[in-house]
Amino acid sequence: MPSLRDLERDVARALLGEADGAVLASILGDGLSPAARLGVYRNHVFSTLTDALEATYPVVCRLVDPRFFAYAVDRYIRACPPAGPCLFEYGESLPEFLAAFPPCRHLQYLPDVARLEWAINRALHAEDAEPLDPTRLRGLSPDGAARLALRLHPSASFLESRWPVDRVWRANQPGADPDGIVDLDAGGVRLEVRRLGDDVVFRSLAAATYAFRSALAAGGDLERAVEAAQAAGPEFDLTQTLRELLDDGLVVGSSAPRSRMGATDAN
Amino acid sequence: MRKTNLFIASAVAAALTMPFVSLAQGGPAPKPKFEAQKCYGVAKAGKNDCQTANSSCAGTSKRDSQGDAWIYMPAGACERLVGGSLQPKRA
């Protein structure tokens, strides 16, 4: 008699395609053979996960055709099964999988389109957060300001691509001009994706603004974000950029150094 | 004290001196906080929040208003809907 833990592990493996005699011996067929009974569950797992991935990646599915998509995600589900029960959380690593999947490796823009769709999915389901009251940033010492980390809205993410993935995405929405042509050589984009109210929105940012915001999103302090922005564009205006960030309601918290006046700073 | 730090601090101060007009519209709407109840029999096909007697996942009910599929609704709203029930009905 296997332990429950062993049984669950064996059933999970069997569902992903590696059925063996031991697990079949534990299954009551109830009118079907144990293998056929297991097949009912396997079919359900694959059709549910395929539907979930298609819902998260509709543009990728459209670009490669639903039949190819079903084939690719069948391989993906076997290689990277879900780690948790929530369907909307499944599929984060699909872009990397597609980038390395030989049958579509020549579609170089495809993984970045998938990354954009994942960012949209992530933004849609991110928790809510209230914008920071900007007056709380008053009275910082020079060291305190440089080491200030601004926490951005949980729905916000930043995505850079060599390809115009925003245009690819728009051209593949329901109701888009069917004769519209996207020039893949039109140049890359730097996108900010976030939720605004109940809608997910994205827009392209100038190089310096993108560098500034994505450095903050990665947890960098103001000094680091300023360095990144100055490296990206010499005309960078910190006051203006900071002000736009606050006006966009994207800052939801700050971790100022403990000593606001910098008097007892050990670093 | 580094020159950059002074530059950053003065930019922060300058950014904060301008009046904040757009912030009220810029932020997300406050999350509604309501008491939720499970309401059976009113979910559109595929939009249920639960498992049902014959399917195992959210989003899998096969037809509109399936009696054993429920969605979360604000407390008190379910009884006012045609077909809404706080108990599962025959599918």
mmCIF file of C-alpha atoms in Angstrom:
data_model
loop_
_atom_site.group_PDB
_atom_site.id
_atom_site.type_symbol
_atom_site.label_atom_id
_atom_site.label_comp_id
_atom_site.label_asym_id
_atom_site.label_seq_id
_atom_site.Cartn_x
_atom_site.Cartn_y
_atom_site.Cartn_z
ATOM 1 C CA MET A 1 0.000 0.000 0.000
ATOM 2 C CA PRO A 2 1.696 3.240 -1.095
ATOM 3 C CA SER A 3 1.600 6.286 1.159
ATOM 4 C CA LEU A 4 -0.753 9.089 0.113
ATOM 5 C CA ARG A 5 2.254 11.219 -0.813
ATOM 6 C CA ASP A 6 3.691 8.504 -3.063
ATOM 7 C CA LEU A 7 0.288 7.841 -4.587
ATOM 8 C CA GLU A 8 -0.257 11.508 -5.393
ATOM 9 C CA ARG A 9 3.195 11.773 -6.937
ATOM 10 C CA ASP A 10 2.628 8.655 -9.036
ATOM 11 C CA VAL A 11 -0.808 9.808 -10.210
ATOM 12 C CA ALA A 12 0.620 13.213 -11.131
ATOM 13 C CA ARG A 13 3.357 11.532 -13.164
ATOM 14 C CA ALA A 14 0.877 9.199 -14.777
ATOM 15 C CA LEU A 15 -1.345 12.139 -15.743
ATOM 16 C CA LEU A 16 1.613 13.785 -17.465
ATOM 17 C CA GLY A 17 2.157 10.704 -19.581
ATOM 18 C CA GLU A 18 4.265 8.209 -17.688
ATOM 19 C CA ALA A 19 1.693 5.661 -16.475
ATOM 20 C CA ASP A 20 3.127 2.556 -14.921
ATOM 21 C CA GLY A 21 1.631 -0.614 -13.530
ATOM 22 C CA ALA A 22 1.943 0.420 -9.899
ATOM 23 C CA VAL A 23 -0.394 3.389 -10.200
ATOM 24 C CA LEU A 24 -2.870 1.494 -12.387
ATOM 25 C CA ALA A 25 -3.154 -1.123 -9.612
ATOM 26 C CA SER A 26 -4.422 1.623 -7.289
ATOM 27 C CA ILE A 27 -7.190 2.820 -9.637
ATOM 28 C CA LEU A 28 -10.768 1.556 -9.511
ATOM 29 C CA GLY A 29 -11.968 1.491 -13.098
ATOM 30 C CA ASP A 30 -15.694 1.621 -12.203
ATOM 31 C CA GLY A 31 -16.786 0.148 -15.518
ATOM 32 C CA LEU A 32 -13.676 1.195 -17.459
ATOM 33 C CA SER A 33 -10.208 -0.258 -17.465
ATOM 34 C CA PRO A 34 -7.937 1.550 -14.950
ATOM 35 C CA ALA A 35 -5.875 2.887 -17.863
ATOM 36 C CA ALA A 36 -9.012 4.261 -19.567
ATOM 37 C CA ARG A 37 -10.171 5.783 -16.259
ATOM 38 C CA LEU A 38 -6.792 7.471 -15.893
ATOM 39 C CA GLY A 39 -7.121 8.632 -19.494
ATOM 40 C CA VAL A 40 -10.319 10.522 -18.607
ATOM 41 C CA TYR A 41 -8.406 12.490 -16.000
ATOM 42 C CA ARG A 42 -5.412 13.010 -18.270
ATOM 43 C CA ASN A 43 -7.630 14.403 -20.999
ATOM 44 C CA HIS A 44 -9.231 16.747 -18.487
ATOM 45 C CA VAL A 45 -5.841 17.991 -17.206
ATOM 46 C CA PHE A 46 -4.542 18.705 -20.697
ATOM 47 C CA SER A 47 -7.707 20.314 -22.041
ATOM 48 C CA THR A 48 -8.075 22.537 -18.950
ATOM 49 C CA LEU A 49 -4.441 23.665 -18.996
ATOM 50 C CA THR A 50 -4.484 24.179 -22.770
ATOM 51 C CA ASP A 51 -7.595 26.352 -22.449
ATOM 52 C CA ALA A 52 -5.981 28.318 -19.613
ATOM 53 C CA LEU A 53 -2.835 28.972 -21.662
ATOM 54 C CA GLU A 54 -4.882 29.923 -24.692
ATOM 55 C CA ALA A 55 -6.788 32.414 -22.547
ATOM 56 C CA THR A 56 -3.539 33.927 -21.275
ATOM 57 C CA TYR A 57 -1.752 33.877 -24.645
ATOM 58 C CA PRO A 58 -4.447 34.571 -27.263
ATOM 59 C CA VAL A 59 -2.158 36.524 -29.611
ATOM 60 C CA VAL A 60 0.570 33.863 -29.555
ATOM 61 C CA CYS A 61 -2.121 31.283 -30.295
ATOM 62 C CA ARG A 62 -3.384 33.341 -33.206
ATOM 63 C CA LEU A 63 0.106 33.960 -34.581
ATOM 64 C CA VAL A 64 1.094 30.310 -34.687
ATOM 65 C CA ASP A 65 -2.370 28.826 -35.364
ATOM 66 C CA PRO A 66 -4.415 27.041 -32.659
ATOM 67 C CA ARG A 67 -3.295 23.612 -33.880
ATOM 68 C CA PHE A 68 0.394 24.419 -33.499
ATOM 69 C CA PHE A 69 -0.332 26.163 -30.197
ATOM 70 C CA ALA A 70 -2.035 23.026 -28.865
ATOM 71 C CA TYR A 71 0.979 20.954 -29.911
ATOM 72 C CA ALA A 72 3.489 23.356 -28.345
ATOM 73 C CA VAL A 73 1.614 23.669 -25.047
ATOM 74 C CA ASP A 74 1.153 19.897 -24.852
ATOM 75 C CA ARG A 75 4.950 19.674 -24.737
ATOM 76 C CA TYR A 76 5.102 22.620 -22.353
ATOM 77 C CA ILE A 77 2.571 21.116 -19.922
ATOM 78 C CA ARG A 78 4.609 17.902 -19.746
ATOM 79 C CA ALA A 79 7.864 19.806 -19.247
ATOM 80 C CA CYS A 80 6.556 22.504 -16.878
ATOM 81 C CA PRO A 81 3.361 21.393 -15.125
ATOM 82 C CA PRO A 82 1.608 23.905 -12.833
ATOM 83 C CA ALA A 83 3.135 24.512 -9.417
ATOM 84 C CA GLY A 84 -0.145 25.730 -7.908
ATOM 85 C CA PRO A 85 -3.906 25.372 -8.323
ATOM 86 C CA CYS A 86 -4.722 28.799 -9.837
ATOM 87 C CA LEU A 87 -5.057 28.611 -13.601
ATOM 88 C CA PHE A 88 -4.302 32.304 -14.149
ATOM 89 C CA GLU A 89 -0.914 31.832 -12.458
ATOM 90 C CA TYR A 90 0.089 29.098 -14.867
ATOM 91 C CA GLY A 91 2.318 29.729 -17.846
ATOM 92 C CA GLU A 92 4.881 32.299 -16.741
ATOM 93 C CA SER A 93 7.726 30.303 -18.300
ATOM 94 C CA LEU A 94 5.974 29.720 -21.636
ATOM 95 C CA PRO A 95 7.902 32.586 -23.340
ATOM 96 C CA GLU A 96 11.255 30.962 -22.464
ATOM 97 C CA PHE A 97 9.914 27.588 -23.537
ATOM 98 C CA LEU A 98 8.836 28.968 -26.922
ATOM 99 C CA ALA A 99 12.216 30.676 -27.391
ATOM 100 C CA ALA A 100 13.903 27.282 -27.110
ATOM 101 C CA PHE A 101 11.234 25.160 -28.819
ATOM 102 C CA PRO A 102 12.831 24.078 -32.111
ATOM 103 C CA PRO A 103 9.690 24.152 -34.323
ATOM 104 C CA CYS A 104 9.112 27.878 -33.678
ATOM 105 C CA ARG A 105 12.617 29.082 -32.849
ATOM 106 C CA HIS A 106 12.767 30.928 -36.153
ATOM 107 C CA LEU A 107 9.877 33.177 -35.024
ATOM 108 C CA GLN A 108 12.225 35.387 -33.072
ATOM 109 C CA TYR A 109 9.600 37.930 -32.064
ATOM 110 C CA LEU A 110 7.223 35.279 -30.681
ATOM 111 C CA PRO A 111 8.755 34.977 -27.164
ATOM 112 C CA ASP A 112 8.549 38.759 -26.703
ATOM 113 C CA VAL A 113 4.901 38.806 -27.789
ATOM 114 C CA ALA A 114 4.369 36.076 -25.196
ATOM 115 C CA ARG A 115 6.196 38.149 -22.571
ATOM 116 C CA LEU A 116 3.862 41.055 -23.309
ATOM 117 C CA GLU A 117 0.829 38.791 -22.902
ATOM 118 C CA TRP A 118 2.200 37.465 -19.622
ATOM 119 C CA ALA A 119 2.764 41.042 -18.388
ATOM 120 C CA ILE A 120 -0.865 41.817 -19.295
ATOM 121 C CA ASN A 121 -2.074 38.715 -17.452
ATOM 122 C CA ARG A 122 0.059 39.577 -14.450
ATOM 123 C CA ALA A 123 -1.234 43.159 -14.387
ATOM 124 C CA LEU A 124 -4.825 41.973 -14.635
ATOM 125 C CA HIS A 125 -4.542 39.790 -11.543
ATOM 126 C CA ALA A 126 -2.128 41.855 -9.433
ATOM 127 C CA GLU A 127 -3.384 43.073 -6.089
ATOM 128 C CA ASP A 128 -4.662 46.613 -5.681
ATOM 129 C CA ALA A 129 -2.544 49.296 -4.065
ATOM 130 C CA GLU A 130 -3.180 52.916 -3.189
ATOM 131 C CA PRO A 131 -0.802 55.550 -4.585
ATOM 132 C CA LEU A 132 1.641 56.970 -2.068
ATOM 133 C CA ASP A 133 0.865 60.378 -0.615
ATOM 134 C CA PRO A 134 3.786 62.336 -2.169
ATOM 135 C CA THR A 135 4.038 64.664 0.825
ATOM 136 C CA ARG A 136 5.505 61.731 2.725
ATOM 137 C CA LEU A 137 8.644 62.160 0.660
ATOM 138 C CA ARG A 138 9.277 65.633 2.034
ATOM 139 C CA GLY A 139 12.166 66.415 4.328
ATOM 140 C CA LEU A 140 14.646 63.835 3.081
ATOM 141 C CA SER A 141 18.337 64.434 3.617
ATOM 142 C CA PRO A 142 20.543 64.289 0.490
ATOM 143 C CA ASP A 143 21.748 60.806 1.441
ATOM 144 C CA GLY A 144 18.224 59.768 2.301
ATOM 145 C CA ALA A 145 16.970 60.939 -1.102
ATOM 146 C CA ALA A 146 19.706 59.104 -2.999
ATOM 147 C CA ARG A 147 18.994 55.896 -1.133
ATOM 148 C CA LEU A 148 15.235 56.190 -1.340
ATOM 149 C CA ALA A 149 13.591 53.150 -2.913
ATOM 150 C CA LEU A 150 10.157 53.757 -4.422
ATOM 151 C CA ARG A 151 7.866 50.758 -4.610
ATOM 152 C CA LEU A 152 5.854 50.725 -7.829
ATOM 153 C CA HIS A 153 2.316 49.449 -8.271
ATOM 154 C CA PRO A 154 2.204 45.617 -8.169
ATOM 155 C CA SER A 155 0.585 45.516 -11.601
ATOM 156 C CA ALA A 156 3.433 47.429 -13.277
ATOM 157 C CA SER A 157 6.024 45.684 -15.368
ATOM 158 C CA PHE A 158 8.533 46.781 -17.963
ATOM 159 C CA LEU A 159 9.372 45.026 -21.166
ATOM 160 C CA GLU A 160 11.975 45.813 -23.796
ATOM 161 C CA SER A 161 11.986 44.157 -27.192
ATOM 162 C CA ARG A 162 13.938 44.417 -30.440
ATOM 163 C CA TRP A 163 10.599 43.950 -32.200
ATOM 164 C CA PRO A 164 7.504 46.186 -32.372
ATOM 165 C CA VAL A 165 5.553 43.731 -30.218
ATOM 166 C CA ASP A 166 3.002 46.379 -29.239
ATOM 167 C CA ARG A 167 1.989 46.717 -32.897
ATOM 168 C CA VAL A 168 1.961 42.962 -33.359
ATOM 169 C CA TRP A 169 -0.335 42.692 -30.345
ATOM 170 C CA ARG A 170 -2.708 45.424 -31.555
ATOM 171 C CA ALA A 171 -2.853 44.004 -35.076
ATOM 172 C CA ASN A 172 -4.048 40.695 -33.630
ATOM 173 C CA GLN A 173 -6.893 41.961 -31.492
ATOM 174 C CA PRO A 174 -10.507 41.207 -32.392
ATOM 175 C CA GLY A 175 -11.709 43.915 -34.743
ATOM 176 C CA ALA A 176 -8.222 44.940 -35.919
ATOM 177 C CA ASP A 177 -7.835 45.832 -39.589
ATOM 178 C CA PRO A 178 -7.382 42.434 -41.271
ATOM 179 C CA ASP A 179 -5.257 44.013 -43.995
ATOM 180 C CA GLY A 180 -3.021 45.877 -41.539
ATOM 181 C CA ILE A 181 0.659 45.111 -42.008
ATOM 182 C CA VAL A 182 3.203 45.248 -39.210
ATOM 183 C CA ASP A 183 6.740 45.959 -40.307
ATOM 184 C CA LEU A 184 8.875 43.754 -38.061
ATOM 185 C CA ASP A 185 11.894 45.889 -38.892
ATOM 186 C CA ALA A 186 10.155 49.038 -37.659
ATOM 187 C CA GLY A 187 12.367 48.985 -34.554
ATOM 188 C CA GLY A 188 12.104 47.916 -30.947
ATOM 189 C CA VAL A 189 9.955 49.161 -28.098
ATOM 190 C CA ARG A 190 10.222 49.803 -24.386
ATOM 191 C CA LEU A 191 6.846 49.139 -22.829
ATOM 192 C CA GLU A 192 5.245 49.834 -19.496
ATOM 193 C CA VAL A 193 2.313 47.543 -18.681
ATOM 194 C CA ARG A 194 0.000 48.279 -15.762
ATOM 195 C CA ARG A 195 -3.583 48.199 -14.599
ATOM 196 C CA LEU A 196 -5.534 51.442 -14.594
ATOM 197 C CA GLY A 197 -8.847 51.029 -12.831
ATOM 198 C CA ASP A 198 -10.062 47.642 -14.040
ATOM 199 C CA ASP A 199 -8.277 47.814 -17.389
ATOM 200 C CA VAL A 200 -4.780 46.742 -18.316
ATOM 201 C CA VAL A 201 -2.972 49.355 -20.369
ATOM 202 C CA PHE A 202 0.447 49.538 -21.946
ATOM 203 C CA ARG A 203 2.404 52.285 -23.618
ATOM 204 C CA SER A 204 5.885 52.827 -24.934
ATOM 205 C CA LEU A 205 8.298 54.966 -22.926
ATOM 206 C CA ALA A 206 11.263 57.109 -23.915
ATOM 207 C CA ALA A 207 14.624 55.460 -23.252
ATOM 208 C CA ALA A 208 15.532 57.492 -20.156
ATOM 209 C CA THR A 209 12.076 57.200 -18.574
ATOM 210 C CA TYR A 210 12.079 53.467 -19.244
ATOM 211 C CA ALA A 211 15.517 53.075 -17.677
ATOM 212 C CA PHE A 212 14.478 55.123 -14.635
ATOM 213 C CA ARG A 213 11.214 53.304 -13.994
ATOM 214 C CA SER A 214 12.485 49.812 -14.660
ATOM 215 C CA ALA A 215 15.468 50.401 -12.328
ATOM 216 C CA LEU A 216 13.023 51.394 -9.578
ATOM 217 C CA ALA A 217 10.809 48.403 -10.377
ATOM 218 C CA ALA A 218 13.838 46.153 -9.963
ATOM 219 C CA GLY A 219 14.269 47.517 -6.450
ATOM 220 C CA GLY A 220 17.030 50.023 -7.162
ATOM 221 C CA ASP A 221 17.239 53.224 -5.131
ATOM 222 C CA LEU A 222 16.953 56.709 -6.643
ATOM 223 C CA GLU A 223 20.689 57.044 -7.162
ATOM 224 C CA ARG A 224 20.802 53.844 -9.163
ATOM 225 C CA ALA A 225 17.708 54.806 -11.175
ATOM 226 C CA VAL A 226 19.238 58.194 -11.963
ATOM 227 C CA GLU A 227 22.459 56.554 -13.156
ATOM 228 C CA ALA A 228 20.513 54.177 -15.387
ATOM 229 C CA ALA A 229 18.435 57.035 -16.832
ATOM 230 C CA GLN A 230 21.454 59.252 -17.474
ATOM 231 C CA ALA A 231 23.197 56.409 -19.250
ATOM 232 C CA ALA A 232 20.131 55.912 -21.462
ATOM 233 C CA GLY A 233 19.561 59.562 -22.403
ATOM 234 C CA PRO A 234 21.703 62.606 -21.667
ATOM 235 C CA GLU A 235 18.697 64.956 -21.720
ATOM 236 C CA PHE A 236 17.201 63.231 -18.664
ATOM 237 C CA ASP A 237 15.288 65.604 -16.349
ATOM 238 C CA LEU A 238 14.948 64.066 -12.888
ATOM 239 C CA THR A 239 12.429 66.532 -11.465
ATOM 240 C CA GLN A 240 10.122 66.105 -14.430
ATOM 241 C CA THR A 241 10.505 62.311 -14.554
ATOM 242 C CA LEU A 242 9.864 61.939 -10.847
ATOM 243 C CA ARG A 243 6.864 64.190 -11.067
ATOM 244 C CA GLU A 244 5.348 62.189 -13.944
ATOM 245 C CA LEU A 245 5.883 58.985 -11.988
ATOM 246 C CA LEU A 246 3.997 60.402 -8.989
ATOM 247 C CA ASP A 247 1.257 61.868 -11.201
ATOM 248 C CA ASP A 248 0.761 58.482 -12.858
ATOM 249 C CA GLY A 249 -0.084 57.073 -9.429
ATOM 250 C CA LEU A 250 2.538 54.393 -9.944
ATOM 251 C CA VAL A 251 4.376 54.889 -6.651
ATOM 252 C CA VAL A 252 2.620 52.988 -3.885
ATOM 253 C CA GLY A 253 5.279 52.945 -1.201
ATOM 254 C CA SER A 254 8.749 53.993 -0.258
ATOM 255 C CA SER A 255 11.441 52.595 1.891
ATOM 256 C CA ALA A 256 13.326 55.599 3.073
ATOM 257 C CA PRO A 257 16.474 54.915 5.070
ATOM 258 C CA ARG A 258 15.645 54.478 8.721
ATOM 259 C CA SER A 259 17.158 57.720 9.833
ATOM 260 C CA ARG A 260 15.376 60.306 7.735
ATOM 261 C CA MET A 261 17.907 62.992 8.543
ATOM 262 C CA GLY A 262 20.842 60.708 7.859
ATOM 263 C CA ALA A 263 22.449 61.544 11.226
ATOM 264 C CA THR A 264 22.908 57.975 12.437
ATOM 265 C CA ASP A 265 23.397 56.318 9.096
ATOM 266 C CA ALA A 266 25.904 53.502 9.418
ATOM 267 C CA ASN A 267 26.455 53.207 5.675
ATOM 268 C CA MET B 1 28.424 64.281 0.887
ATOM 269 C CA ARG B 2 28.284 63.461 -2.807
ATOM 270 C CA LYS B 3 27.260 65.993 -5.381
ATOM 271 C CA THR B 4 24.847 63.520 -6.990
ATOM 272 C CA ASN B 5 22.998 63.127 -3.709
ATOM 273 C CA LEU B 6 22.450 66.863 -3.436
ATOM 274 C CA PHE B 7 21.222 66.885 -7.028
ATOM 275 C CA ILE B 8 18.775 64.032 -6.318
ATOM 276 C CA ALA B 9 17.523 65.589 -3.082
ATOM 277 C CA SER B 10 16.888 68.954 -4.733
ATOM 278 C CA ALA B 11 15.062 67.261 -7.633
ATOM 279 C CA VAL B 12 12.849 65.367 -5.177
ATOM 280 C CA ALA B 13 12.122 68.602 -3.336
ATOM 281 C CA ALA B 14 11.370 70.393 -6.599
ATOM 282 C CA ALA B 15 9.056 67.627 -7.785
ATOM 283 C CA LEU B 16 7.117 67.907 -4.529
ATOM 284 C CA THR B 17 6.662 71.673 -4.674
ATOM 285 C CA MET B 18 4.373 71.568 -7.713
ATOM 286 C CA PRO B 19 0.714 71.245 -6.747
ATOM 287 C CA PHE B 20 -0.714 67.745 -7.048
ATOM 288 C CA VAL B 21 -3.769 68.098 -9.209
ATOM 289 C CA SER B 22 -3.977 64.949 -11.244
ATOM 290 C CA LEU B 23 -3.320 62.464 -8.470
ATOM 291 C CA ALA B 24 -7.000 62.182 -7.544
ATOM 292 C CA GLN B 25 -7.818 60.842 -11.019
ATOM 293 C CA GLY B 26 -4.572 58.988 -11.533
ATOM 294 C CA GLY B 27 -4.858 56.292 -8.910
ATOM 295 C CA PRO B 28 -6.839 53.072 -9.055
ATOM 296 C CA ALA B 29 -10.390 53.032 -7.797
ATOM 297 C CA PRO B 30 -10.624 51.774 -4.230
ATOM 298 C CA LYS B 31 -11.259 48.066 -4.038
ATOM 299 C CA PRO B 32 -14.879 47.375 -3.149
ATOM 300 C CA LYS B 33 -15.091 45.693 0.201
ATOM 301 C CA PHE B 34 -18.217 43.602 0.342
ATOM 302 C CA GLU B 35 -19.456 40.575 2.171
ATOM 303 C CA ALA B 36 -19.541 37.802 -0.400
ATOM 304 C CA GLN B 37 -21.972 34.898 -0.678
ATOM 305 C CA LYS B 38 -21.976 31.957 -3.009
ATOM 306 C CA CYS B 39 -24.861 32.380 -5.440
ATOM 307 C CA TYR B 40 -25.971 29.335 -7.395
ATOM 308 C CA GLY B 41 -27.771 29.210 -10.698
ATOM 309 C CA VAL B 42 -26.864 32.586 -12.192
ATOM 310 C CA ALA B 43 -23.342 32.154 -13.613
ATOM 311 C CA LYS B 44 -22.824 32.498 -17.358
ATOM 312 C CA ALA B 45 -21.416 29.347 -18.924
ATOM 313 C CA GLY B 46 -17.691 29.119 -18.247
ATOM 314 C CA LYS B 47 -17.701 31.956 -15.723
ATOM 315 C CA ASN B 48 -18.390 30.038 -12.508
ATOM 316 C CA ASP B 49 -16.087 30.467 -9.509
ATOM 317 C CA CYS B 50 -16.425 26.890 -8.275
ATOM 318 C CA GLN B 51 -16.303 23.278 -9.128
ATOM 319 C CA THR B 52 -19.651 21.690 -9.919
ATOM 320 C CA ALA B 53 -20.963 18.164 -9.587
ATOM 321 C CA ASN B 54 -19.662 17.273 -13.009
ATOM 322 C CA SER B 55 -16.643 19.474 -13.487
ATOM 323 C CA SER B 56 -13.701 20.104 -11.251
ATOM 324 C CA CYS B 57 -12.556 23.643 -11.895
ATOM 325 C CA ALA B 58 -13.631 27.248 -11.894
ATOM 326 C CA GLY B 59 -14.618 28.437 -15.340
ATOM 327 C CA THR B 60 -15.892 25.084 -16.559
ATOM 328 C CA SER B 61 -19.686 25.220 -16.298
ATOM 329 C CA LYS B 62 -21.207 24.237 -19.615
ATOM 330 C CA ARG B 63 -24.260 26.427 -19.881
ATOM 331 C CA ASP B 64 -25.768 29.633 -18.566
ATOM 332 C CA SER B 65 -27.478 29.518 -15.182
ATOM 333 C CA GLN B 66 -26.330 25.999 -14.397
ATOM 334 C CA GLY B 67 -27.918 25.162 -11.022
ATOM 335 C CA ASP B 68 -24.832 23.683 -9.390
ATOM 336 C CA ALA B 69 -22.396 26.381 -10.540
ATOM 337 C CA TRP B 70 -21.868 29.373 -8.314
ATOM 338 C CA ILE B 71 -20.180 32.746 -8.395
ATOM 339 C CA TYR B 72 -19.366 35.080 -5.527
ATOM 340 C CA MET B 73 -21.837 37.915 -5.164
ATOM 341 C CA PRO B 74 -22.294 40.680 -2.602
ATOM 342 C CA ALA B 75 -24.331 39.453 0.348
ATOM 343 C CA GLY B 76 -28.052 40.053 -0.166
ATOM 344 C CA ALA B 77 -27.866 40.416 -3.945
ATOM 345 C CA CYS B 78 -28.386 36.753 -4.794
ATOM 346 C CA GLU B 79 -31.943 36.385 -3.519
ATOM 347 C CA ARG B 80 -33.030 39.319 -5.661
ATOM 348 C CA LEU B 81 -31.967 37.623 -8.909
ATOM 349 C CA VAL B 82 -34.272 35.458 -11.002
ATOM 350 C CA GLY B 83 -32.904 31.948 -10.655
ATOM 351 C CA GLY B 84 -30.450 32.905 -7.898
ATOM 352 C CA SER B 85 -30.161 30.524 -4.974
ATOM 353 C CA LEU B 86 -27.936 30.306 -1.914
ATOM 354 C CA GLN B 87 -28.116 26.509 -2.155
ATOM 355 C CA PRO B 88 -27.096 24.355 -5.110
ATOM 356 C CA LYS B 89 -29.965 23.345 -7.351
ATOM 357 C CA ARG B 90 -30.319 20.325 -9.559
ATOM 358 C CA ALA B 91 -27.954 20.736 -12.505
#
